[in-house]
Amino acid sequence: MSQSPTYQPLRLSVIIPALNEAQVIARAIESVYDRAVRQRAAVESLRPSCEQSLVLHEVLLVDGGSVDDTCSRAKRLAQRSAYKNFRIVHLPSTQRTCRANQQNWGARLAQGDILLFLHADTTLPFQYPQVIARTLGLIQTNTSGESKARMRHPALGAFSLEFTESSWVLRLVAWGANLRSRLFRAPYGDQGIFLRKQTFQDLEGFPADWPLLDDVALGHRALRRFGWGNACRIAPEHVQTSARRYQKLGVLNTVLLNQCILLGFALGVPVDALARWYRAPRTLIRDALLRTHMHENLSPAVTLRLRRPSPTEAFTVAREMQAHHRAWISIPSIFHQNGAAQEKPTASA
């Protein structure tokens, strides 16, 4: 009597980049371990013909030089008996502190076959290893002694986005982000991007030294290499991420600012200039307009607001600039000039 074939499950490495995240890091780590344990219990109850394809192997917290209690709180969590194979690693001082470099460093040290990049303010859904396995086409079923993949194999995957704070406005924002990710095959990093380690290496990882938009750039690399149909798949299960930036700047201001950054990225604006805009939008808008005397094309009322514009007011400025073809065309070059004149940011948001 022939025995059923056995399968060696693939190993999952969870990589968490962190920089001064003491207030939220515990929830992220707890979700990694507690919700993977529930997944193991669920798999044991399945019929014998179904094999577990992915198991949590390790968790790497990649610290970018935190000055708060991020590492100490993580170490206390690591002392729990159920939290095995948890490591805290530090980004080398020779590398620029940014999330892209932290994630690349974690991927370099990871021992797993599958990599999951999780932001420190994001929590995972229940049974997430099973979700990852299904999304990447790793789940195998036995049929007459043969294994068959249940679905096609995308290059990378991500979860759907949901905010921890609940409001109809934030639900609308999350819906738009999920729609954009599915249409353009470029998920945001706070959606929990996962892929095979070999695929990550083939794509050359995240762009080194990028202060932001490294997640979008990775999606674009996958799109160019594997094509629209095989680049990315978004799982219906949701991760929950913090809406703290939306609460700080306001939902409308943050949405408009994010769209302006994506537009600038598409137009070729340097990412360092976009990072300054992301961190201090009022400063960049004021410098871009007043230094080049573009405010001469604007109405007096709008010119007065340039001293302290909000992102929403910046759109009023942009609409008036659009009426002046010369000013509108020169926007990318202005940001480029500002990017060359100012110092590079030293830490990721």
PDB file of N, CA and C in Angstrom, residues 62-140:
ATOM      1  N   VAL A  62      13.824  45.277  12.480  1.00  0.00           N
ATOM      2  CA  VAL A  62      14.992  46.010  11.980  1.00  0.00           C
ATOM      3  C   VAL A  62      14.891  47.444  12.473  1.00  0.00           C
ATOM      4  N   ASP A  63      15.692  47.777  13.470  1.00  0.00           N
ATOM      5  CA  ASP A  63      15.636  49.103  14.077  1.00  0.00           C
ATOM      6  C   ASP A  63      16.538  50.073  13.325  1.00  0.00           C
ATOM      7  N   GLY A  64      16.009  51.258  13.073  1.00  0.00           N
ATOM      8  CA  GLY A  64      16.759  52.262  12.334  1.00  0.00           C
ATOM      9  C   GLY A  64      17.451  53.287  13.199  1.00  0.00           C
ATOM     10  N   GLY A  65      17.601  52.988  14.507  1.00  0.00           N
ATOM     11  CA  GLY A  65      18.249  53.928  15.418  1.00  0.00           C
ATOM     12  C   GLY A  65      17.270  54.605  16.343  1.00  0.00           C
ATOM     13  N   SER A  66      16.308  53.875  16.851  1.00  0.00           N
ATOM     14  CA  SER A  66      15.280  54.445  17.723  1.00  0.00           C
ATOM     15  C   SER A  66      15.902  55.002  19.002  1.00  0.00           C
ATOM     16  N   VAL A  67      15.350  56.123  19.466  1.00  0.00           N
ATOM     17  CA  VAL A  67      15.807  56.733  20.717  1.00  0.00           C
ATOM     18  C   VAL A  67      14.748  56.607  21.804  1.00  0.00           C
ATOM     19  N   ASP A  68      13.646  55.931  21.510  1.00  0.00           N
ATOM     20  CA  ASP A  68      12.611  55.706  22.515  1.00  0.00           C
ATOM     21  C   ASP A  68      12.700  54.255  23.009  1.00  0.00           C
ATOM     22  N   ASP A  69      11.598  53.712  23.496  1.00  0.00           N
ATOM     23  CA  ASP A  69      11.602  52.371  24.083  1.00  0.00           C
ATOM     24  C   ASP A  69      11.217  51.280  23.087  1.00  0.00           C
ATOM     25  N   THR A  70      11.365  51.523  21.805  1.00  0.00           N
ATOM     26  CA  THR A  70      10.958  50.525  20.812  1.00  0.00           C
ATOM     27  C   THR A  70      11.647  49.183  21.039  1.00  0.00           C
ATOM     28  N   CYS A  71      12.959  49.185  21.142  1.00  0.00           N
ATOM     29  CA  CYS A  71      13.707  47.930  21.271  1.00  0.00           C
ATOM     30  C   CYS A  71      13.464  47.263  22.618  1.00  0.00           C
ATOM     31  N   SER A  72      13.397  48.046  23.690  1.00  0.00           N
ATOM     32  CA  SER A  72      13.195  47.446  25.012  1.00  0.00           C
ATOM     33  C   SER A  72      11.821  46.809  25.121  1.00  0.00           C
ATOM     34  N   ARG A  73      10.811  47.424  24.564  1.00  0.00           N
ATOM     35  CA  ARG A  73       9.479  46.825  24.586  1.00  0.00           C
ATOM     36  C   ARG A  73       9.442  45.564  23.734  1.00  0.00           C
ATOM     37  N   ALA A  74      10.108  45.593  22.614  1.00  0.00           N
ATOM     38  CA  ALA A  74      10.153  44.399  21.769  1.00  0.00           C
ATOM     39  C   ALA A  74      10.885  43.256  22.471  1.00  0.00           C
ATOM     40  N   LYS A  75      11.952  43.570  23.203  1.00  0.00           N
ATOM     41  CA  LYS A  75      12.693  42.532  23.926  1.00  0.00           C
ATOM     42  C   LYS A  75      11.832  41.899  25.010  1.00  0.00           C
ATOM     43  N   ARG A  76      11.023  42.699  25.687  1.00  0.00           N
ATOM     44  CA  ARG A  76      10.143  42.138  26.714  1.00  0.00           C
ATOM     45  C   ARG A  76       9.129  41.184  26.102  1.00  0.00           C
ATOM     46  N   LEU A  77       8.623  41.525  24.928  1.00  0.00           N
ATOM     47  CA  LEU A  77       7.696  40.626  24.247  1.00  0.00           C
ATOM     48  C   LEU A  77       8.391  39.338  23.821  1.00  0.00           C
ATOM     49  N   ALA A  78       9.635  39.457  23.419  1.00  0.00           N
ATOM     50  CA  ALA A  78      10.366  38.290  22.926  1.00  0.00           C
ATOM     51  C   ALA A  78      10.620  37.256  24.015  1.00  0.00           C
ATOM     52  N   GLN A  79      10.501  37.652  25.278  1.00  0.00           N
ATOM     53  CA  GLN A  79      10.733  36.726  26.379  1.00  0.00           C
ATOM     54  C   GLN A  79       9.570  35.768  26.606  1.00  0.00           C
ATOM     55  N   ARG A  80       8.445  36.008  25.966  1.00  0.00           N
ATOM     56  CA  ARG A  80       7.322  35.094  26.101  1.00  0.00           C
ATOM     57  C   ARG A  80       7.668  33.753  25.451  1.00  0.00           C
ATOM     58  N   SER A  81       7.216  32.686  26.074  1.00  0.00           N
ATOM     59  CA  SER A  81       7.585  31.347  25.615  1.00  0.00           C
ATOM     60  C   SER A  81       7.084  31.046  24.210  1.00  0.00           C
ATOM     61  N   ALA A  82       5.927  31.614  23.851  1.00  0.00           N
ATOM     62  CA  ALA A  82       5.353  31.320  22.536  1.00  0.00           C
ATOM     63  C   ALA A  82       6.012  32.125  21.420  1.00  0.00           C
ATOM     64  N   TYR A  83       6.771  33.154  21.781  1.00  0.00           N
ATOM     65  CA  TYR A  83       7.361  34.033  20.775  1.00  0.00           C
ATOM     66  C   TYR A  83       8.780  33.551  20.459  1.00  0.00           C
ATOM     67  N   LYS A  84       8.870  32.580  19.591  1.00  0.00           N
ATOM     68  CA  LYS A  84      10.151  31.976  19.253  1.00  0.00           C
ATOM     69  C   LYS A  84      10.742  32.619  17.997  1.00  0.00           C
ATOM     70  N   ASN A  85      12.066  32.492  17.883  1.00  0.00           N
ATOM     71  CA  ASN A  85      12.789  32.979  16.699  1.00  0.00           C
ATOM     72  C   ASN A  85      12.515  34.455  16.428  1.00  0.00           C
ATOM     73  N   PHE A  86      12.540  35.247  17.495  1.00  0.00           N
ATOM     74  CA  PHE A  86      12.382  36.696  17.362  1.00  0.00           C
ATOM     75  C   PHE A  86      13.755  37.336  17.514  1.00  0.00           C
ATOM     76  N   ARG A  87      14.107  38.179  16.541  1.00  0.00           N
ATOM     77  CA  ARG A  87      15.415  38.830  16.560  1.00  0.00           C
ATOM     78  C   ARG A  87      15.262  40.328  16.361  1.00  0.00           C
ATOM     79  N   ILE A  88      16.081  41.071  17.089  1.00  0.00           N
ATOM     80  CA  ILE A  88      16.192  42.512  16.869  1.00  0.00           C
ATOM     81  C   ILE A  88      17.544  42.772  16.216  1.00  0.00           C
ATOM     82  N   VAL A  89      17.510  43.345  15.032  1.00  0.00           N
ATOM     83  CA  VAL A  89      18.747  43.672  14.320  1.00  0.00           C
ATOM     84  C   VAL A  89      18.767  45.169  14.070  1.00  0.00           C
ATOM     85  N   HIS A  90      19.938  45.702  13.923  1.00  0.00           N
ATOM     86  CA  HIS A  90      20.101  47.145  13.757  1.00  0.00           C
ATOM     87  C   HIS A  90      20.689  47.445  12.382  1.00  0.00           C
ATOM     88  N   LEU A  91      20.153  48.471  11.767  1.00  0.00           N
ATOM     89  CA  LEU A  91      20.667  48.894  10.470  1.00  0.00           C
ATOM     90  C   LEU A  91      22.097  49.395  10.645  1.00  0.00           C
ATOM     91  N   PRO A  92      23.034  48.954   9.818  1.00  0.00           N
ATOM     92  CA  PRO A  92      24.419  49.432   9.943  1.00  0.00           C
ATOM     93  C   PRO A  92      24.494  50.952   9.851  1.00  0.00           C
ATOM     94  N   SER A  93      25.396  51.519  10.630  1.00  0.00           N
ATOM     95  CA  SER A  93      25.527  52.979  10.672  1.00  0.00           C
ATOM     96  C   SER A  93      26.005  53.558   9.348  1.00  0.00           C
ATOM     97  N   THR A  94      26.558  52.711   8.492  1.00  0.00           N
ATOM     98  CA  THR A  94      27.039  53.188   7.197  1.00  0.00           C
ATOM     99  C   THR A  94      25.904  53.390   6.197  1.00  0.00           C
ATOM    100  N   GLN A  95      24.713  52.902   6.528  1.00  0.00           N
ATOM    101  CA  GLN A  95      23.582  53.025   5.619  1.00  0.00           C
ATOM    102  C   GLN A  95      22.661  54.159   6.053  1.00  0.00           C
ATOM    103  N   ARG A  96      22.047  54.773   5.085  1.00  0.00           N
ATOM    104  CA  ARG A  96      21.087  55.839   5.353  1.00  0.00           C
ATOM    105  C   ARG A  96      19.852  55.258   6.037  1.00  0.00           C
ATOM    106  N   THR A  97      19.388  55.930   7.082  1.00  0.00           N
ATOM    107  CA  THR A  97      18.214  55.456   7.804  1.00  0.00           C
ATOM    108  C   THR A  97      16.954  55.763   7.012  1.00  0.00           C
ATOM    109  N   CYS A  98      16.395  54.746   6.426  1.00  0.00           N
ATOM    110  CA  CYS A  98      15.121  54.863   5.722  1.00  0.00           C
ATOM    111  C   CYS A  98      14.500  53.475   5.677  1.00  0.00           C
ATOM    112  N   ARG A  99      13.211  53.442   5.497  1.00  0.00           N
ATOM    113  CA  ARG A  99      12.493  52.165   5.546  1.00  0.00           C
ATOM    114  C   ARG A  99      12.966  51.210   4.457  1.00  0.00           C
ATOM    115  N   ALA A 100      13.291  51.728   3.278  1.00  0.00           N
ATOM    116  CA  ALA A 100      13.754  50.864   2.189  1.00  0.00           C
ATOM    117  C   ALA A 100      15.013  50.105   2.592  1.00  0.00           C
ATOM    118  N   ASN A 101      15.993  50.809   3.177  1.00  0.00           N
ATOM    119  CA  ASN A 101      17.230  50.152   3.591  1.00  0.00           C
ATOM    120  C   ASN A 101      16.998  49.179   4.740  1.00  0.00           C
ATOM    121  N   GLN A 102      16.112  49.536   5.658  1.00  0.00           N
ATOM    122  CA  GLN A 102      15.802  48.631   6.766  1.00  0.00           C
ATOM    123  C   GLN A 102      15.198  47.324   6.254  1.00  0.00           C
ATOM    124  N   GLN A 103      14.291  47.429   5.315  1.00  0.00           N
ATOM    125  CA  GLN A 103      13.654  46.228   4.780  1.00  0.00           C
ATOM    126  C   GLN A 103      14.637  45.397   3.962  1.00  0.00           C
ATOM    127  N   ASN A 104      15.481  46.057   3.198  1.00  0.00           N
ATOM    128  CA  ASN A 104      16.499  45.315   2.442  1.00  0.00           C
ATOM    129  C   ASN A 104      17.459  44.582   3.378  1.00  0.00           C
ATOM    130  N   TRP A 105      17.818  45.229   4.481  1.00  0.00           N
ATOM    131  CA  TRP A 105      18.728  44.603   5.432  1.00  0.00           C
ATOM    132  C   TRP A 105      18.058  43.402   6.103  1.00  0.00           C
ATOM    133  N   GLY A 106      16.798  43.557   6.465  1.00  0.00           N
ATOM    134  CA  GLY A 106      16.076  42.441   7.046  1.00  0.00           C
ATOM    135  C   GLY A 106      15.949  41.274   6.080  1.00  0.00           C
ATOM    136  N   ALA A 107      15.683  41.571   4.813  1.00  0.00           N
ATOM    137  CA  ALA A 107      15.577  40.510   3.807  1.00  0.00           C
ATOM    138  C   ALA A 107      16.911  39.798   3.612  1.00  0.00           C
ATOM    139  N   ARG A 108      17.995  40.542   3.725  1.00  0.00           N
ATOM    140  CA  ARG A 108      19.325  39.935   3.572  1.00  0.00           C
ATOM    141  C   ARG A 108      19.607  38.938   4.694  1.00  0.00           C
ATOM    142  N   LEU A 109      19.127  39.236   5.906  1.00  0.00           N
ATOM    143  CA  LEU A 109      19.384  38.374   7.055  1.00  0.00           C
ATOM    144  C   LEU A 109      18.337  37.283   7.225  1.00  0.00           C
ATOM    145  N   ALA A 110      17.220  37.406   6.541  1.00  0.00           N
ATOM    146  CA  ALA A 110      16.120  36.460   6.721  1.00  0.00           C
ATOM    147  C   ALA A 110      16.491  35.079   6.195  1.00  0.00           C
ATOM    148  N   GLN A 111      15.984  34.055   6.879  1.00  0.00           N
ATOM    149  CA  GLN A 111      16.250  32.672   6.493  1.00  0.00           C
ATOM    150  C   GLN A 111      15.055  32.012   5.825  1.00  0.00           C
ATOM    151  N   GLY A 112      13.923  32.691   5.787  1.00  0.00           N
ATOM    152  CA  GLY A 112      12.712  32.094   5.253  1.00  0.00           C
ATOM    153  C   GLY A 112      12.668  32.062   3.739  1.00  0.00           C
ATOM    154  N   ASP A 113      11.731  31.262   3.226  1.00  0.00           N
ATOM    155  CA  ASP A 113      11.505  31.181   1.784  1.00  0.00           C
ATOM    156  C   ASP A 113      10.583  32.294   1.299  1.00  0.00           C
ATOM    157  N   ILE A 114       9.687  32.740   2.186  1.00  0.00           N
ATOM    158  CA  ILE A 114       8.723  33.798   1.881  1.00  0.00           C
ATOM    159  C   ILE A 114       8.981  34.962   2.818  1.00  0.00           C
ATOM    160  N   LEU A 115       8.942  36.179   2.291  1.00  0.00           N
ATOM    161  CA  LEU A 115       9.164  37.391   3.078  1.00  0.00           C
ATOM    162  C   LEU A 115       7.864  38.172   3.192  1.00  0.00           C
ATOM    163  N   LEU A 116       7.573  38.635   4.400  1.00  0.00           N
ATOM    164  CA  LEU A 116       6.434  39.521   4.647  1.00  0.00           C
ATOM    165  C   LEU A 116       6.961  40.780   5.306  1.00  0.00           C
ATOM    166  N   PHE A 117       6.739  41.928   4.664  1.00  0.00           N
ATOM    167  CA  PHE A 117       7.179  43.214   5.197  1.00  0.00           C
ATOM    168  C   PHE A 117       5.990  43.881   5.885  1.00  0.00           C
ATOM    169  N   LEU A 118       6.117  44.069   7.191  1.00  0.00           N
ATOM    170  CA  LEU A 118       5.016  44.586   8.004  1.00  0.00           C
ATOM    171  C   LEU A 118       5.432  45.884   8.668  1.00  0.00           C
ATOM    172  N   HIS A 119       4.658  46.956   8.448  1.00  0.00           N
ATOM    173  CA  HIS A 119       4.936  48.219   9.117  1.00  0.00           C
ATOM    174  C   HIS A 119       4.623  48.105  10.603  1.00  0.00           C
ATOM    175  N   ALA A 120       5.311  48.890  11.404  1.00  0.00           N
ATOM    176  CA  ALA A 120       5.193  48.778  12.856  1.00  0.00           C
ATOM    177  C   ALA A 120       3.832  49.202  13.377  1.00  0.00           C
ATOM    178  N   ASP A 121       3.079  49.974  12.618  1.00  0.00           N
ATOM    179  CA  ASP A 121       1.753  50.416  13.064  1.00  0.00           C
ATOM    180  C   ASP A 121       0.633  49.615  12.407  1.00  0.00           C
ATOM    181  N   THR A 122       0.947  48.421  11.925  1.00  0.00           N
ATOM    182  CA  THR A 122      -0.022  47.594  11.200  1.00  0.00           C
ATOM    183  C   THR A 122      -0.154  46.237  11.883  1.00  0.00           C
ATOM    184  N   THR A 123      -1.374  45.713  11.925  1.00  0.00           N
ATOM    185  CA  THR A 123      -1.621  44.384  12.490  1.00  0.00           C
ATOM    186  C   THR A 123      -2.179  43.470  11.410  1.00  0.00           C
ATOM    187  N   LEU A 124      -1.867  42.192  11.533  1.00  0.00           N
ATOM    188  CA  LEU A 124      -2.207  41.199  10.512  1.00  0.00           C
ATOM    189  C   LEU A 124      -3.577  40.578  10.759  1.00  0.00           C
ATOM    190  N   PRO A 125      -4.195  40.020   9.722  1.00  0.00           N
ATOM    191  CA  PRO A 125      -5.474  39.319   9.893  1.00  0.00           C
ATOM    192  C   PRO A 125      -5.254  37.923  10.469  1.00  0.00           C
ATOM    193  N   PHE A 126      -6.325  37.318  10.957  1.00  0.00           N
ATOM    194  CA  PHE A 126      -6.245  35.959  11.464  1.00  0.00           C
ATOM    195  C   PHE A 126      -5.911  34.992  10.321  1.00  0.00           C
ATOM    196  N   GLN A 127      -5.130  33.979  10.658  1.00  0.00           N
ATOM    197  CA  GLN A 127      -4.723  32.946   9.711  1.00  0.00           C
ATOM    198  C   GLN A 127      -3.981  33.534   8.504  1.00  0.00           C
ATOM    199  N   TYR A 128      -3.168  34.544   8.767  1.00  0.00           N
ATOM    200  CA  TYR A 128      -2.484  35.221   7.667  1.00  0.00           C
ATOM    201  C   TYR A 128      -1.501  34.327   6.905  1.00  0.00           C
ATOM    202  N   PRO A 129      -0.813  33.340   7.547  1.00  0.00           N
ATOM    203  CA  PRO A 129       0.044  32.477   6.713  1.00  0.00           C
ATOM    204  C   PRO A 129      -0.745  31.724   5.649  1.00  0.00           C
ATOM    205  N   GLN A 130      -1.952  31.296   6.012  1.00  0.00           N
ATOM    206  CA  GLN A 130      -2.782  30.602   5.033  1.00  0.00           C
ATOM    207  C   GLN A 130      -3.215  31.549   3.919  1.00  0.00           C
ATOM    208  N   VAL A 131      -3.487  32.813   4.274  1.00  0.00           N
ATOM    209  CA  VAL A 131      -3.859  33.810   3.267  1.00  0.00           C
ATOM    210  C   VAL A 131      -2.697  34.048   2.304  1.00  0.00           C
ATOM    211  N   ILE A 132      -1.491  34.172   2.849  1.00  0.00           N
ATOM    212  CA  ILE A 132      -0.311  34.378   2.007  1.00  0.00           C
ATOM    213  C   ILE A 132      -0.093  33.189   1.081  1.00  0.00           C
ATOM    214  N   ALA A 133      -0.211  31.985   1.639  1.00  0.00           N
ATOM    215  CA  ALA A 133      -0.012  30.782   0.825  1.00  0.00           C
ATOM    216  C   ALA A 133      -1.028  30.701  -0.304  1.00  0.00           C
ATOM    217  N   ARG A 134      -2.267  31.020  -0.002  1.00  0.00           N
ATOM    218  CA  ARG A 134      -3.301  30.978  -1.039  1.00  0.00           C
ATOM    219  C   ARG A 134      -3.067  32.050  -2.093  1.00  0.00           C
ATOM    220  N   THR A 135      -2.693  33.247  -1.665  1.00  0.00           N
ATOM    221  CA  THR A 135      -2.509  34.356  -2.604  1.00  0.00           C
ATOM    222  C   THR A 135      -1.335  34.111  -3.545  1.00  0.00           C
ATOM    223  N   LEU A 136      -0.257  33.555  -3.019  1.00  0.00           N
ATOM    224  CA  LEU A 136       0.925  33.280  -3.844  1.00  0.00           C
ATOM    225  C   LEU A 136       0.854  31.945  -4.566  1.00  0.00           C
ATOM    226  N   GLY A 137      -0.235  31.197  -4.354  1.00  0.00           N
ATOM    227  CA  GLY A 137      -0.375  29.914  -5.022  1.00  0.00           C
ATOM    228  C   GLY A 137       0.448  28.814  -4.402  1.00  0.00           C
ATOM    229  N   LEU A 138       0.664  28.884  -3.077  1.00  0.00           N
ATOM    230  CA  LEU A 138       1.495  27.890  -2.405  1.00  0.00           C
ATOM    231  C   LEU A 138       0.697  26.723  -1.855  1.00  0.00           C
ATOM    232  N   ILE A 139      -0.615  26.886  -1.675  1.00  0.00           N
ATOM    233  CA  ILE A 139      -1.431  25.820  -1.101  1.00  0.00           C
ATOM    234  C   ILE A 139      -1.519  24.674  -2.086  1.00  0.00           C
ATOM    235  N   GLN A 140      -1.214  23.482  -1.629  1.00  0.00           N
ATOM    236  CA  GLN A 140      -1.234  22.285  -2.460  1.00  0.00           C
ATOM    237  C   GLN A 140      -2.329  21.342  -1.968  1.00  0.00           C
TER     238      GLN A 140
END
